[in-house]
């Protein structure tokens, strides 16, 4: 899974990126500190992977991972060349979802690029720039499609779609809410990789005191939550500064620090939950002496396609899946015991893989 981090300058974007990935991207109290896009990979914390590794005495452990891409802060007019952000928008066109960091705290020592705190205005500023960037992409595609559309019905239909979509964005809408009526339209939308077609997770960046009640008493956060609800987005409350402190601690110290602050989970944990929920993802597990690994799939994926995540040969030559739930396996203490109790099942091509399934695939190519 790949997530792109966007936001205005000085909202805590690069501080958050640093803390989530420990990548050490430069962050400071002035705009355009992030020049080159930063990329960092983090593992998805999952105690199931660790416990299965211990159960099977696996030589190797491979958790699921998330890749974060952090670009320069966007400002009003970025799409027209203002600031540095627009030239890096191409770096987040491939991501699965956008993490939009929004400033929800007052602090006179940290300048706001627009001179005041207003998270909804900030969100709309970024949305406009993303939409302008998408319109530019569509204009180039329209110019290309027009050339062949006269003698090709398929291209003529695509041109009509491109023009309607461009008009929809120019009217102030986001591509994600555009109603797709045919399979071709779905395919074209996916192909264009529009930024406004991507699901969004808002990271409401607050000060330490607002973490205890998860931002419930912060009016800025309330405004962001209301906006997210209207736009089918996820929100999580985070303090980039606190996350930076957490990132410097080892696991034991981290838990003590969270307990002292009265916080149940770190910002990274919140973000992972929000992204899995928004994208409709879950994880199945494979385990043995050689390796224990978590595989991220879409909820609703059938066994052959889940097997294809490991190798295309597994999907092509799929015979069956030997499945036991993680809970049953841990309760029994071994696969042999789970089999004795009838908890190990043979599933076929129509089986929908569930979160926490521990699977061995049988295939023949």
Tab-separated table of C-alpha atoms in Angstrom, residues 11-352:
chain	number	residue	atom	x	y	z
A	11	UNK	CA	1.087	22.191	8.941
A	12	UNK	CA	3.361	19.446	10.345
A	13	UNK	CA	3.508	17.364	7.173
A	14	UNK	CA	7.219	16.571	7.087
A	15	UNK	CA	7.368	16.259	10.888
A	16	UNK	CA	4.643	13.630	10.628
A	17	UNK	CA	6.448	11.899	7.755
A	18	UNK	CA	9.660	11.831	9.811
A	19	UNK	CA	7.947	10.342	12.833
A	20	UNK	CA	6.032	7.694	10.871
A	21	UNK	CA	8.989	6.549	8.799
A	22	UNK	CA	11.977	7.658	10.912
A	23	UNK	CA	13.406	8.726	7.539
A	24	UNK	CA	14.844	12.005	8.798
A	25	UNK	CA	13.336	14.239	6.097
A	26	UNK	CA	14.254	17.857	6.687
A	27	UNK	CA	11.529	19.822	8.450
A	28	UNK	CA	11.651	23.401	9.669
A	29	UNK	CA	9.470	26.406	10.377
A	30	UNK	CA	9.466	27.881	6.879
A	31	UNK	CA	7.707	27.014	3.625
A	32	UNK	CA	9.230	24.737	0.967
A	33	UNK	CA	11.687	23.055	3.274
A	34	UNK	CA	10.892	19.740	1.560
A	35	UNK	CA	12.324	20.117	-1.943
A	36	UNK	CA	12.705	16.567	-3.227
A	37	UNK	CA	9.898	14.099	-2.556
A	38	UNK	CA	10.710	11.898	0.413
A	39	UNK	CA	9.851	8.208	0.360
A	40	UNK	CA	9.767	6.030	3.473
A	41	UNK	CA	8.579	2.498	4.121
A	42	UNK	CA	7.093	1.396	7.455
A	43	UNK	CA	6.003	-2.034	8.613
A	44	UNK	CA	2.409	-2.576	9.696
A	45	UNK	CA	2.465	-3.585	13.397
A	46	UNK	CA	0.708	-6.974	13.651
A	47	UNK	CA	1.212	-9.175	16.711
A	48	UNK	CA	-0.212	-12.141	14.764
A	49	UNK	CA	2.891	-12.196	12.557
A	50	UNK	CA	5.196	-12.227	15.600
A	51	UNK	CA	3.233	-14.971	17.359
A	52	UNK	CA	3.122	-17.184	14.255
A	53	UNK	CA	6.879	-16.690	13.807
A	54	UNK	CA	7.380	-17.985	17.361
A	55	UNK	CA	4.921	-20.884	16.854
A	56	UNK	CA	6.619	-22.097	13.658
A	57	UNK	CA	10.122	-20.971	14.645
A	58	UNK	CA	10.286	-19.239	11.257
A	59	UNK	CA	13.702	-18.177	9.958
A	60	UNK	CA	12.251	-15.011	8.430
A	61	UNK	CA	9.407	-12.627	9.317
A	62	UNK	CA	7.867	-10.362	6.662
A	63	UNK	CA	5.122	-8.007	7.913
A	64	UNK	CA	2.892	-5.991	5.588
A	65	UNK	CA	4.353	-2.592	4.680
A	66	UNK	CA	3.110	0.883	3.800
A	67	UNK	CA	5.121	3.256	1.627
A	68	UNK	CA	4.744	6.970	2.341
A	69	UNK	CA	5.547	9.662	-0.232
A	70	UNK	CA	5.948	13.194	1.161
A	71	UNK	CA	6.030	16.147	-1.244
A	72	UNK	CA	6.707	19.859	-0.802
A	73	UNK	CA	3.926	21.869	0.825
A	74	UNK	CA	1.358	23.081	-1.708
A	75	UNK	CA	0.244	26.707	-1.757
A	76	UNK	CA	-2.508	28.637	-3.511
A	77	UNK	CA	-1.508	28.856	-7.181
A	78	UNK	CA	0.711	25.748	-7.072
A	79	UNK	CA	-0.905	24.474	-10.263
A	80	UNK	CA	0.151	27.718	-11.976
A	81	UNK	CA	3.757	27.433	-10.783
A	82	UNK	CA	3.528	29.120	-7.357
A	83	UNK	CA	5.832	27.576	-4.753
A	84	UNK	CA	7.447	24.205	-5.376
A	85	UNK	CA	4.656	21.725	-4.755
A	86	UNK	CA	3.134	21.321	-8.199
A	87	UNK	CA	6.234	19.875	-9.853
A	88	UNK	CA	6.096	16.992	-7.365
A	89	UNK	CA	2.405	16.126	-7.742
A	90	UNK	CA	3.420	13.519	-10.318
A	91	UNK	CA	5.134	11.638	-7.473
A	92	UNK	CA	1.820	10.920	-5.760
A	93	UNK	CA	-0.251	10.024	-8.836
A	94	UNK	CA	0.505	6.335	-8.273
A	95	UNK	CA	-0.529	6.192	-4.597
A	96	UNK	CA	-3.578	4.284	-3.309
A	97	UNK	CA	-4.804	7.106	-1.067
A	98	UNK	CA	-3.880	10.615	0.035
A	99	UNK	CA	-3.111	11.562	3.640
A	100	UNK	CA	-4.008	15.247	3.924
A	101	UNK	CA	-2.359	16.844	6.963
A	102	UNK	CA	-4.448	19.720	8.321
A	103	UNK	CA	-3.330	22.157	11.000
A	104	UNK	CA	-5.771	22.185	13.927
A	105	UNK	CA	-3.744	24.099	16.529
A	106	UNK	CA	-2.937	27.721	17.371
A	107	UNK	CA	0.716	28.603	17.824
A	108	UNK	CA	2.040	32.093	17.113
A	109	UNK	CA	5.606	30.735	16.904
A	110	UNK	CA	4.752	28.613	13.842
A	111	UNK	CA	3.711	30.800	10.934
A	112	UNK	CA	0.721	29.850	8.792
A	113	UNK	CA	1.183	30.515	5.091
A	114	UNK	CA	-2.240	32.273	4.977
A	115	UNK	CA	-1.799	34.123	8.273
A	116	UNK	CA	-4.630	32.449	10.216
A	117	UNK	CA	-5.891	28.989	11.244
A	118	UNK	CA	-8.837	27.698	9.209
A	119	UNK	CA	-8.629	23.970	8.386
A	120	UNK	CA	-11.588	23.945	5.955
A	121	UNK	CA	-10.101	26.819	3.942
A	122	UNK	CA	-6.780	24.938	3.925
A	123	UNK	CA	-8.456	21.710	2.726
A	124	UNK	CA	-10.223	23.570	-0.078
A	125	UNK	CA	-7.002	25.310	-1.116
A	126	UNK	CA	-5.314	21.930	-1.567
A	127	UNK	CA	-8.380	20.458	-3.311
A	128	UNK	CA	-8.397	23.299	-5.849
A	129	UNK	CA	-4.713	22.756	-6.633
A	130	UNK	CA	-5.202	18.987	-7.021
A	131	UNK	CA	-8.205	19.624	-9.294
A	132	UNK	CA	-6.270	22.134	-11.436
A	133	UNK	CA	-3.485	19.576	-11.810
A	134	UNK	CA	-6.055	16.946	-12.901
A	135	UNK	CA	-7.651	19.370	-15.387
A	136	UNK	CA	-4.208	19.878	-16.926
A	137	UNK	CA	-3.834	16.090	-17.304
A	138	UNK	CA	-7.287	15.836	-18.915
A	139	UNK	CA	-6.560	18.709	-21.316
A	140	UNK	CA	-3.470	16.855	-22.587
A	141	UNK	CA	-5.488	13.643	-22.962
A	142	UNK	CA	-8.328	15.458	-24.759
A	143	UNK	CA	-5.851	16.937	-27.251
A	144	UNK	CA	-4.458	13.458	-27.933
A	145	UNK	CA	-7.860	11.681	-28.107
A	146	UNK	CA	-9.373	14.326	-30.431
A	147	UNK	CA	-6.948	13.371	-33.212
A	148	UNK	CA	-8.270	9.816	-33.504
A	149	UNK	CA	-11.886	10.276	-32.377
A	150	UNK	CA	-13.335	11.086	-35.810
A	151	UNK	CA	-12.793	7.582	-37.181
A	152	UNK	CA	-12.986	5.547	-33.969
A	153	UNK	CA	-16.224	5.118	-32.000
A	154	UNK	CA	-14.385	3.960	-28.858
A	155	UNK	CA	-12.121	7.016	-28.904
A	156	UNK	CA	-15.132	9.249	-29.585
A	157	UNK	CA	-16.858	7.825	-26.489
A	158	UNK	CA	-13.689	8.362	-24.422
A	159	UNK	CA	-13.388	11.940	-25.673
A	160	UNK	CA	-16.959	12.623	-24.572
A	161	UNK	CA	-16.131	11.166	-21.137
A	162	UNK	CA	-12.938	13.237	-20.832
A	163	UNK	CA	-14.784	16.463	-21.696
A	164	UNK	CA	-17.621	15.735	-19.246
A	165	UNK	CA	-15.139	14.878	-16.470
A	166	UNK	CA	-13.109	18.038	-17.123
A	167	UNK	CA	-16.298	20.155	-16.912
A	168	UNK	CA	-17.220	18.362	-13.650
A	169	UNK	CA	-13.837	19.313	-12.113
A	170	UNK	CA	-14.075	22.888	-13.408
A	171	UNK	CA	-17.429	23.161	-11.594
A	172	UNK	CA	-15.583	22.613	-8.288
A	173	UNK	CA	-16.125	18.867	-7.832
A	174	UNK	CA	-13.702	16.037	-7.111
A	175	UNK	CA	-13.302	13.150	-9.569
A	176	UNK	CA	-13.983	10.599	-6.796
A	177	UNK	CA	-17.662	11.672	-6.741
A	178	UNK	CA	-18.131	11.474	-10.532
A	179	UNK	CA	-20.734	8.818	-11.355
A	180	UNK	CA	-19.215	6.129	-13.587
A	181	UNK	CA	-21.910	4.415	-15.658
A	182	UNK	CA	-19.961	1.878	-17.756
A	183	UNK	CA	-17.021	-0.523	-17.372
A	184	UNK	CA	-15.124	1.545	-19.941
A	185	UNK	CA	-15.558	4.673	-17.830
A	186	UNK	CA	-14.281	2.823	-14.766
A	187	UNK	CA	-11.253	1.631	-16.748
A	188	UNK	CA	-10.504	5.114	-18.127
A	189	UNK	CA	-10.817	6.755	-14.706
A	190	UNK	CA	-8.353	4.234	-13.266
A	191	UNK	CA	-5.961	4.774	-16.169
A	192	UNK	CA	-5.863	8.585	-15.761
A	193	UNK	CA	-4.604	8.338	-12.138
A	194	UNK	CA	-6.311	11.591	-11.173
A	195	UNK	CA	-5.397	12.977	-7.763
A	196	UNK	CA	-8.983	14.002	-6.984
A	197	UNK	CA	-10.147	10.432	-7.713
A	198	UNK	CA	-8.145	9.086	-4.774
A	199	UNK	CA	-9.688	8.432	-1.347
A	200	UNK	CA	-8.538	10.858	1.360
A	201	UNK	CA	-7.587	10.436	5.017
A	202	UNK	CA	-7.396	13.693	6.963
A	203	UNK	CA	-4.692	13.871	9.626
A	204	UNK	CA	-5.880	16.521	12.088
A	205	UNK	CA	-2.624	17.773	13.606
A	206	UNK	CA	-3.236	19.002	17.184
A	207	UNK	CA	-1.204	19.927	20.246
A	208	UNK	CA	-0.534	17.391	23.020
A	209	UNK	CA	-3.465	18.454	25.264
A	210	UNK	CA	-6.006	17.598	22.555
A	211	UNK	CA	-4.813	14.001	22.238
A	212	UNK	CA	-6.361	12.825	25.525
A	213	UNK	CA	-9.939	13.210	24.280
A	214	UNK	CA	-9.033	12.498	20.640
A	215	UNK	CA	-9.679	16.132	19.699
A	216	UNK	CA	-13.293	16.104	20.943
A	217	UNK	CA	-12.930	19.558	22.557
A	218	UNK	CA	-11.087	21.066	19.553
A	219	UNK	CA	-13.415	23.047	17.259
A	220	UNK	CA	-10.974	22.846	14.345
A	221	UNK	CA	-11.063	19.027	14.574
A	222	UNK	CA	-14.880	19.078	14.786
A	223	UNK	CA	-14.965	21.090	11.545
A	224	UNK	CA	-12.638	18.621	9.799
A	225	UNK	CA	-14.719	15.651	11.008
A	226	UNK	CA	-17.904	17.259	9.663
A	227	UNK	CA	-16.226	17.941	6.314
A	228	UNK	CA	-14.854	14.374	6.117
A	229	UNK	CA	-18.281	12.910	6.891
A	230	UNK	CA	-19.815	14.848	4.003
A	231	UNK	CA	-17.041	13.679	1.655
A	232	UNK	CA	-16.849	9.980	2.703
A	233	UNK	CA	-13.313	10.402	4.037
A	234	UNK	CA	-11.563	9.147	7.173
A	235	UNK	CA	-10.114	11.344	9.937
A	236	UNK	CA	-7.586	10.595	12.624
A	237	UNK	CA	-6.245	12.959	15.286
A	238	UNK	CA	-2.500	13.167	15.680
A	239	UNK	CA	0.184	15.369	17.208
A	240	UNK	CA	3.116	15.347	14.783
A	241	UNK	CA	5.348	16.688	17.564
A	242	UNK	CA	4.403	13.866	19.965
A	243	UNK	CA	4.780	11.290	17.169
A	244	UNK	CA	8.308	12.568	16.626
A	245	UNK	CA	9.086	11.945	20.307
A	246	UNK	CA	7.490	8.468	20.157
A	247	UNK	CA	9.582	7.578	17.102
A	248	UNK	CA	12.779	7.975	19.123
A	249	UNK	CA	11.723	5.424	21.786
A	250	UNK	CA	12.003	1.638	21.795
A	251	UNK	CA	8.830	-0.502	22.033
A	252	UNK	CA	8.715	-0.764	25.864
A	253	UNK	CA	9.386	2.948	26.379
A	254	UNK	CA	6.823	3.791	23.679
A	255	UNK	CA	4.016	2.041	25.554
A	256	UNK	CA	4.970	3.722	28.843
A	257	UNK	CA	5.054	7.110	27.098
A	258	UNK	CA	1.584	6.536	25.581
A	259	UNK	CA	0.240	5.423	28.989
A	260	UNK	CA	1.659	8.550	30.640
A	261	UNK	CA	-0.077	10.720	28.049
A	262	UNK	CA	-3.324	8.771	28.477
A	263	UNK	CA	-3.306	7.721	24.803
A	264	UNK	CA	-4.349	4.241	23.712
A	265	UNK	CA	-2.537	4.058	20.364
A	266	UNK	CA	0.098	5.894	18.351
A	267	UNK	CA	-0.661	8.014	15.308
A	268	UNK	CA	0.819	5.327	13.057
A	269	UNK	CA	-1.621	2.760	14.473
A	270	UNK	CA	-4.514	5.191	13.888
A	271	UNK	CA	-3.378	5.887	10.336
A	272	UNK	CA	-3.054	2.185	9.496
A	273	UNK	CA	-6.584	1.504	10.797
A	274	UNK	CA	-7.972	4.480	8.870
A	275	UNK	CA	-6.230	3.491	5.625
A	276	UNK	CA	-7.260	-0.183	5.846
A	277	UNK	CA	-10.842	0.916	6.547
A	278	UNK	CA	-10.954	3.516	3.756
A	279	UNK	CA	-9.406	1.210	1.154
A	280	UNK	CA	-11.323	-1.886	2.292
A	281	UNK	CA	-8.217	-3.955	3.043
A	282	UNK	CA	-7.437	-6.927	5.247
A	283	UNK	CA	-4.494	-9.301	5.763
A	284	UNK	CA	-4.136	-13.054	5.462
A	285	UNK	CA	-1.093	-14.921	6.738
A	286	UNK	CA	1.250	-17.645	5.546
A	287	UNK	CA	3.546	-19.379	8.000
A	288	UNK	CA	6.147	-22.147	8.086
A	289	UNK	CA	9.736	-22.885	9.067
A	290	UNK	CA	11.171	-20.744	6.276
A	291	UNK	CA	8.964	-17.683	6.602
A	292	UNK	CA	5.942	-16.045	8.243
A	293	UNK	CA	4.390	-13.282	6.177
A	294	UNK	CA	1.348	-10.985	6.117
A	295	UNK	CA	-0.296	-10.362	2.737
A	296	UNK	CA	-2.553	-7.325	2.210
A	297	UNK	CA	-5.621	-7.881	0.019
A	298	UNK	CA	-8.936	-6.199	-0.734
A	299	UNK	CA	-11.849	-7.405	1.423
A	300	UNK	CA	-13.870	-9.787	-0.742
A	301	UNK	CA	-10.853	-11.288	-2.566
A	302	UNK	CA	-11.340	-14.946	-3.512
A	303	UNK	CA	-8.739	-17.626	-2.763
A	304	UNK	CA	-7.143	-17.885	-6.272
A	305	UNK	CA	-6.620	-14.103	-6.482
A	306	UNK	CA	-5.240	-14.032	-2.920
A	307	UNK	CA	-2.827	-16.809	-3.968
A	308	UNK	CA	-1.834	-14.654	-6.942
A	309	UNK	CA	-0.459	-12.051	-4.508
A	310	UNK	CA	2.270	-14.586	-3.690
A	311	UNK	CA	2.947	-15.650	-7.293
A	312	UNK	CA	0.968	-15.643	-10.537
A	313	UNK	CA	1.628	-19.407	-10.829
A	314	UNK	CA	-0.291	-19.929	-7.559
A	315	UNK	CA	-3.364	-18.306	-9.108
A	316	UNK	CA	-2.975	-19.940	-12.525
A	317	UNK	CA	-2.593	-23.470	-11.140
A	318	UNK	CA	-4.807	-23.057	-8.047
A	319	UNK	CA	-6.186	-26.354	-6.703
A	320	UNK	CA	-7.356	-25.492	-3.193
A	321	UNK	CA	-6.517	-23.560	-0.030
A	322	UNK	CA	-5.889	-25.146	3.369
A	323	UNK	CA	-7.337	-22.590	5.777
A	324	UNK	CA	-7.379	-22.202	9.546
A	325	UNK	CA	-8.248	-19.005	11.407
A	326	UNK	CA	-5.418	-17.389	13.368
A	327	UNK	CA	-7.458	-17.576	16.610
A	328	UNK	CA	-8.151	-21.316	16.194
A	329	UNK	CA	-4.532	-22.059	15.354
A	330	UNK	CA	-3.174	-20.204	18.382
A	331	UNK	CA	-5.757	-21.810	20.664
A	332	UNK	CA	-4.790	-25.302	19.431
A	333	UNK	CA	-1.058	-24.569	19.594
A	334	UNK	CA	-0.226	-26.397	16.362
A	335	UNK	CA	-1.581	-27.087	12.892
A	336	UNK	CA	-1.745	-30.830	13.662
A	337	UNK	CA	-4.020	-30.162	16.682
A	338	UNK	CA	-6.203	-27.805	14.622
A	339	UNK	CA	-6.513	-30.538	11.975
A	340	UNK	CA	-7.456	-33.125	14.639
A	341	UNK	CA	-10.257	-30.849	15.848
A	342	UNK	CA	-11.546	-30.340	12.306
A	343	UNK	CA	-10.608	-26.643	12.298
A	344	UNK	CA	-8.356	-26.903	9.226
A	345	UNK	CA	-10.577	-26.604	6.139
A	346	UNK	CA	-10.078	-27.227	2.427
A	347	UNK	CA	-11.525	-24.320	0.450
A	348	UNK	CA	-12.026	-23.982	-3.321
A	349	UNK	CA	-12.030	-21.230	-5.945
A	350	UNK	CA	-15.114	-19.434	-4.616
A	351	UNK	CA	-13.835	-19.077	-1.046
A	352	UNK	CA	-13.600	-15.437	0.076
